[in-house]
Coordinates of N, CA and C in Angstrom, one line a residue:
M1 N 3.7 14.4 -8.2 CA 4.6 13.5 -8.8 C 4.4 12.1 -8.2
A2 N 4.5 11.1 -9.0 CA 4.3 9.7 -8.5 C 5.5 9.3 -7.6
E3 N 5.2 8.5 -6.6 CA 6.2 7.9 -5.8 C 7.0 6.9 -6.6
M4 N 8.3 6.8 -6.2 CA 9.2 5.9 -6.9 C 8.8 4.4 -6.5
L5 N 9.3 3.5 -7.3 CA 9.2 2.1 -7.1 C 10.5 1.6 -6.4
T6 N 10.3 0.5 -5.7 CA 11.5 0.0 -5.0 C 11.7 -1.5 -5.5
L7 N 12.9 -1.8 -5.8 CA 13.3 -3.2 -6.1 C 14.1 -3.7 -5.0
T8 N 13.7 -4.8 -4.4 CA 14.5 -5.4 -3.3 C 15.8 -6.0 -3.8
D9 N 16.7 -6.2 -2.8 CA 18.0 -6.9 -3.2 C 17.7 -8.3 -3.7
A10 N 16.8 -9.0 -3.1 CA 16.5 -10.4 -3.5 C 16.0 -10.4 -5.0
A11 N 15.1 -9.4 -5.3 CA 14.6 -9.3 -6.7 C 15.7 -8.9 -7.7
A12 N 16.5 -8.0 -7.3 CA 17.6 -7.5 -8.1 C 18.6 -8.7 -8.4
K13 N 18.9 -9.5 -7.4 CA 19.8 -10.6 -7.6 C 19.2 -11.6 -8.6
R14 N 17.9 -11.9 -8.4 CA 17.2 -12.9 -9.3 C 17.1 -12.4 -10.7
I15 N 16.8 -11.1 -10.9 CA 16.8 -10.5 -12.3 C 18.1 -10.6 -12.9
A16 N 19.2 -10.3 -12.2 CA 20.6 -10.3 -12.7 C 20.9 -11.7 -13.2
W17 N 20.5 -12.7 -12.3 CA 20.8 -14.1 -12.7 C 20.0 -14.6 -13.9
I18 N 18.7 -14.2 -14.0 CA 17.9 -14.6 -15.2 C 18.5 -13.9 -16.5
A19 N 18.8 -12.6 -16.3 CA 19.3 -11.8 -17.5 C 20.7 -12.4 -18.0
Q20 N 21.5 -12.8 -17.0 CA 22.8 -13.4 -17.4 C 22.6 -14.7 -18.2
R21 N 21.7 -15.5 -17.7 CA 21.4 -16.8 -18.4 C 20.8 -16.6 -19.8
Q22 N 20.0 -15.5 -19.9 CA 19.4 -15.3 -21.2 C 20.2 -14.3 -22.1
S23 N 21.4 -13.9 -21.6 CA 22.2 -12.9 -22.3 C 21.5 -11.7 -22.7
K24 N 20.8 -11.1 -21.7 CA 20.0 -9.9 -21.9 C 20.4 -8.9 -20.8
P25 N 20.1 -7.6 -21.1 CA 20.4 -6.6 -20.0 C 19.6 -6.9 -18.8
A26 N 20.1 -6.5 -17.6 CA 19.3 -6.7 -16.4 C 18.3 -5.5 -16.2
I27 N 17.3 -5.6 -17.0 CA 16.2 -4.6 -17.0 C 14.9 -5.4 -16.9
L28 N 14.2 -5.2 -15.8 CA 12.8 -5.8 -15.6 C 11.8 -4.8 -15.9
R29 N 10.9 -5.1 -16.8 CA 9.7 -4.2 -17.1 C 8.5 -4.7 -16.3
L30 N 7.9 -3.8 -15.5 CA 6.7 -4.1 -14.8 C 5.6 -3.3 -15.5
S31 N 4.5 -4.0 -15.9 CA 3.4 -3.3 -16.5 C 2.1 -3.9 -15.9
V32 N 1.1 -3.2 -16.1 CA -0.2 -3.6 -15.6 C -1.2 -3.7 -16.8
E33 N -1.9 -4.8 -16.8 CA -2.9 -5.1 -17.8 C -4.3 -5.3 -17.2
G34 N -5.3 -5.1 -17.9 CA -6.7 -5.4 -17.4 C -6.8 -6.9 -17.4
G35 N -7.5 -7.4 -16.4 CA -7.8 -8.9 -16.3 C -7.4 -9.4 -15.0
G36 N -7.2 -10.7 -14.9 CA -7.0 -11.3 -13.6 C -8.3 -11.4 -12.8
C37 N -8.2 -12.1 -11.7 CA -9.5 -12.3 -10.9 C -9.9 -11.1 -10.1
S38 N -9.0 -10.0 -10.0 CA -9.4 -8.8 -9.3 C -9.4 -7.5 -10.1
G39 N -9.3 -7.7 -11.4 CA -9.5 -6.5 -12.3 C -8.2 -6.1 -13.0
F40 N -7.1 -6.1 -12.4 CA -5.8 -5.8 -13.0 C -4.8 -6.9 -12.7
Q41 N -3.8 -7.1 -13.6 CA -2.8 -8.1 -13.3 C -1.4 -7.5 -13.6
Y42 N -0.4 -7.9 -12.9 CA 0.9 -7.5 -13.1 C 1.6 -8.4 -14.2
K43 N 2.4 -7.7 -15.0 CA 3.1 -8.5 -16.1 C 4.6 -8.1 -15.9
F44 N 5.5 -9.1 -15.9 CA 6.9 -8.9 -15.8 C 7.6 -9.4 -17.1
D45 N 8.5 -8.7 -17.6 CA 9.3 -9.1 -18.8 C 10.7 -8.5 -18.7
L46 N 11.7 -9.3 -19.2 CA 13.0 -8.7 -19.3 C 13.0 -7.8 -20.5
A47 N 13.5 -6.6 -20.4 CA 13.4 -5.6 -21.5 C 14.8 -5.5 -22.1
E48 N 14.8 -5.2 -23.4 CA 16.1 -5.0 -24.1 C 16.6 -3.6 -23.8
G49 N 15.7 -2.7 -23.5 CA 16.1 -1.3 -23.2 C 15.0 -0.5 -22.6
M50 N 15.2 0.8 -22.4 CA 14.2 1.6 -21.7 C 13.6 2.6 -22.8
E51 N 12.3 3.0 -22.5 CA 11.7 4.0 -23.3 C 11.9 5.4 -22.7
D52 N 11.8 6.4 -23.5 CA 12.1 7.8 -23.0 C 11.2 8.2 -21.8
D53 N 9.9 7.7 -21.8 CA 9.0 8.1 -20.8 C 8.9 7.1 -19.6
D54 N 9.7 6.1 -19.6 CA 9.7 5.1 -18.5 C 10.2 5.8 -17.2
S55 N 9.6 5.3 -16.1 CA 10.2 5.6 -14.7 C 11.1 4.5 -14.4
V56 N 12.3 4.8 -13.9 CA 13.3 3.8 -13.6 C 13.8 3.8 -12.2
S57 N 13.9 2.6 -11.6 CA 14.5 2.4 -10.3 C 15.7 1.5 -10.5
D58 N 16.8 1.8 -9.8 CA 18.0 1.0 -9.9 C 18.4 0.5 -8.6
T59 N 18.7 -0.8 -8.6 CA 19.2 -1.5 -7.4 C 20.4 -2.4 -7.8
D60 N 21.5 -2.0 -7.3 CA 22.8 -2.7 -7.6 C 23.0 -2.9 -9.1
G61 N 22.6 -1.9 -9.9 CA 22.8 -2.0 -11.4 C 21.7 -2.7 -12.1
V62 N 20.7 -3.2 -11.4 CA 19.6 -3.8 -12.0 C 18.4 -2.8 -12.1
K63 N 17.8 -2.6 -13.3 CA 16.8 -1.6 -13.4 C 15.4 -2.2 -13.5
L64 N 14.5 -1.5 -12.8 CA 13.1 -1.8 -12.8 C 12.5 -0.6 -13.6
V65 N 11.8 -0.9 -14.7 CA 11.2 0.2 -15.5 C 9.7 0.0 -15.6
V66 N 9.0 1.1 -15.6 CA 7.5 1.1 -15.7 C 7.1 2.2 -16.6
D67 N 6.1 1.9 -17.5 CA 5.6 2.9 -18.4 C 4.6 3.9 -17.6
P68 N 4.4 5.1 -18.1 CA 3.6 6.1 -17.4 C 2.2 5.6 -17.0
V69 N 1.5 4.9 -17.9 CA 0.1 4.4 -17.6 C 0.1 3.4 -16.4
S70 N 1.1 2.5 -16.5 CA 1.2 1.5 -15.4 C 1.6 2.1 -14.1
L71 N 2.5 3.1 -14.2 CA 3.0 3.8 -13.0 C 1.9 4.3 -12.1
D72 N 0.8 4.9 -12.8 CA -0.3 5.4 -12.0 C -0.9 4.3 -11.1
L73 N -0.8 3.1 -11.5 CA -1.5 2.0 -10.7 C -0.5 1.3 -9.8
V74 N 0.8 1.5 -9.9 CA 1.8 0.8 -9.0 C 2.7 1.8 -8.3
S75 N 2.4 3.1 -8.4 CA 3.3 4.1 -7.7 C 3.4 3.7 -6.2
G76 N 4.7 3.8 -5.7 CA 4.9 3.5 -4.3 C 5.1 2.0 -4.0
S77 N 5.1 1.2 -5.0 CA 5.1 -0.3 -4.8 C 6.6 -0.8 -4.6
T78 N 6.7 -1.9 -4.0 CA 7.9 -2.6 -3.8 C 7.8 -3.9 -4.6
V79 N 8.8 -4.2 -5.4 CA 8.9 -5.5 -6.1 C 9.9 -6.4 -5.4
D80 N 9.5 -7.6 -5.0 CA 10.3 -8.5 -4.3 C 10.4 -9.9 -5.0
F81 N 11.3 -10.7 -4.7 CA 11.4 -12.1 -5.2 C 11.3 -13.0 -3.9
V82 N 10.3 -13.8 -3.9 CA 10.0 -14.7 -2.8 C 10.1 -16.1 -3.1
E83 N 10.8 -16.9 -2.3 CA 10.9 -18.4 -2.5 C 10.2 -19.0 -1.3
S84 N 9.3 -20.0 -1.5 CA 8.7 -20.7 -0.4 C 8.3 -22.1 -0.9
L85 N 7.7 -22.8 0.0 CA 7.3 -24.2 -0.4 C 6.3 -24.2 -1.6
G86 N 5.6 -23.1 -1.7 CA 4.6 -23.0 -2.8 C 5.2 -22.6 -4.1
G87 N 6.5 -22.3 -4.1 CA 7.2 -21.9 -5.4 C 8.0 -20.6 -5.2
A88 N 8.5 -20.1 -6.3 CA 9.2 -18.9 -6.3 C 8.6 -17.9 -7.3
A89 N 8.5 -16.6 -6.9 CA 7.8 -15.7 -7.8 C 8.2 -14.3 -7.4
F90 N 8.1 -13.4 -8.4 CA 8.2 -11.9 -8.1 C 6.8 -11.5 -7.5
R91 N 6.9 -10.7 -6.5 CA 5.7 -10.2 -5.8 C 5.7 -8.7 -5.8
V92 N 4.6 -8.1 -6.0 CA 4.4 -6.6 -5.9 C 3.6 -6.3 -4.6
E93 N 4.2 -5.5 -3.8 CA 3.5 -5.0 -2.6 C 3.1 -3.6 -3.0
N94 N 1.8 -3.5 -3.3 CA 1.2 -2.3 -3.9 C 0.3 -1.6 -2.9
P95 N 0.8 -0.4 -2.4 CA 0.0 0.3 -1.4 C -1.4 0.8 -1.9
Q96 N -1.6 0.8 -3.2 CA -2.8 1.3 -3.8 C -3.8 0.2 -4.0
A97 N -3.4 -1.0 -3.9 CA -4.3 -2.2 -4.1 C -5.3 -2.3 -3.0
A98 N -6.6 -2.2 -3.3 CA -7.6 -2.4 -2.3 C -8.1 -3.8 -2.2
A99 N -7.8 -4.6 -3.2 CA -8.2 -6.0 -3.2 C -7.1 -6.8 -3.9
G100 N -7.0 -8.0 -3.6 CA -6.0 -8.9 -4.3 C -6.6 -10.3 -4.3
C101 N -5.7 -11.2 -4.8 CA -6.2 -12.6 -4.8 C -5.0 -13.5 -4.3
G102 N -5.3 -14.8 -4.2 CA -4.4 -15.7 -3.7 C -3.1 -15.9 -4.5
C103 N -3.3 -15.7 -5.8 CA -2.1 -15.9 -6.7 C -1.1 -14.8 -6.6
G104 N -1.5 -13.6 -6.1 CA -0.6 -12.5 -5.9 C -0.2 -11.7 -7.1
S105 N -0.8 -12.1 -8.3 CA -0.5 -11.4 -9.5 C -1.6 -10.6 -10.0
S106 N -2.7 -10.5 -9.2 CA -3.9 -9.8 -9.6 C -4.3 -8.8 -8.5
F107 N -4.8 -7.7 -8.8 CA -5.2 -6.7 -7.8 C -6.4 -5.8 -8.3
G108 N -7.0 -5.2 -7.4 CA -8.1 -4.2 -7.7 C -7.8 -2.9 -6.9
I109 N -8.3 -1.8 -7.5 CA -8.2 -0.5 -6.8 C -9.5 0.0 -6.5

């Protein structure tokens, strides 16, 4: 069985804030697509709802959902929201990633 995903408190707060401003449910969909400079790239979207086969992680009422195909590539990951001088972004700490890039949104296995 795949390991669960973790959504940090900082990420949950940011998702709740964005969802409220856009009048959408506080559901962040994480998916993985081919591409990026390392082979795969993360994609984040606010979702209107969940699919029956989604894996769901809940932090303070904010849901992180991942489809089964993407879950194979991000199992055990932590999604965080980081603010720095370089900007603000959601970051995935993926224990399966063998390679990454400077932008933080691309990885290889």
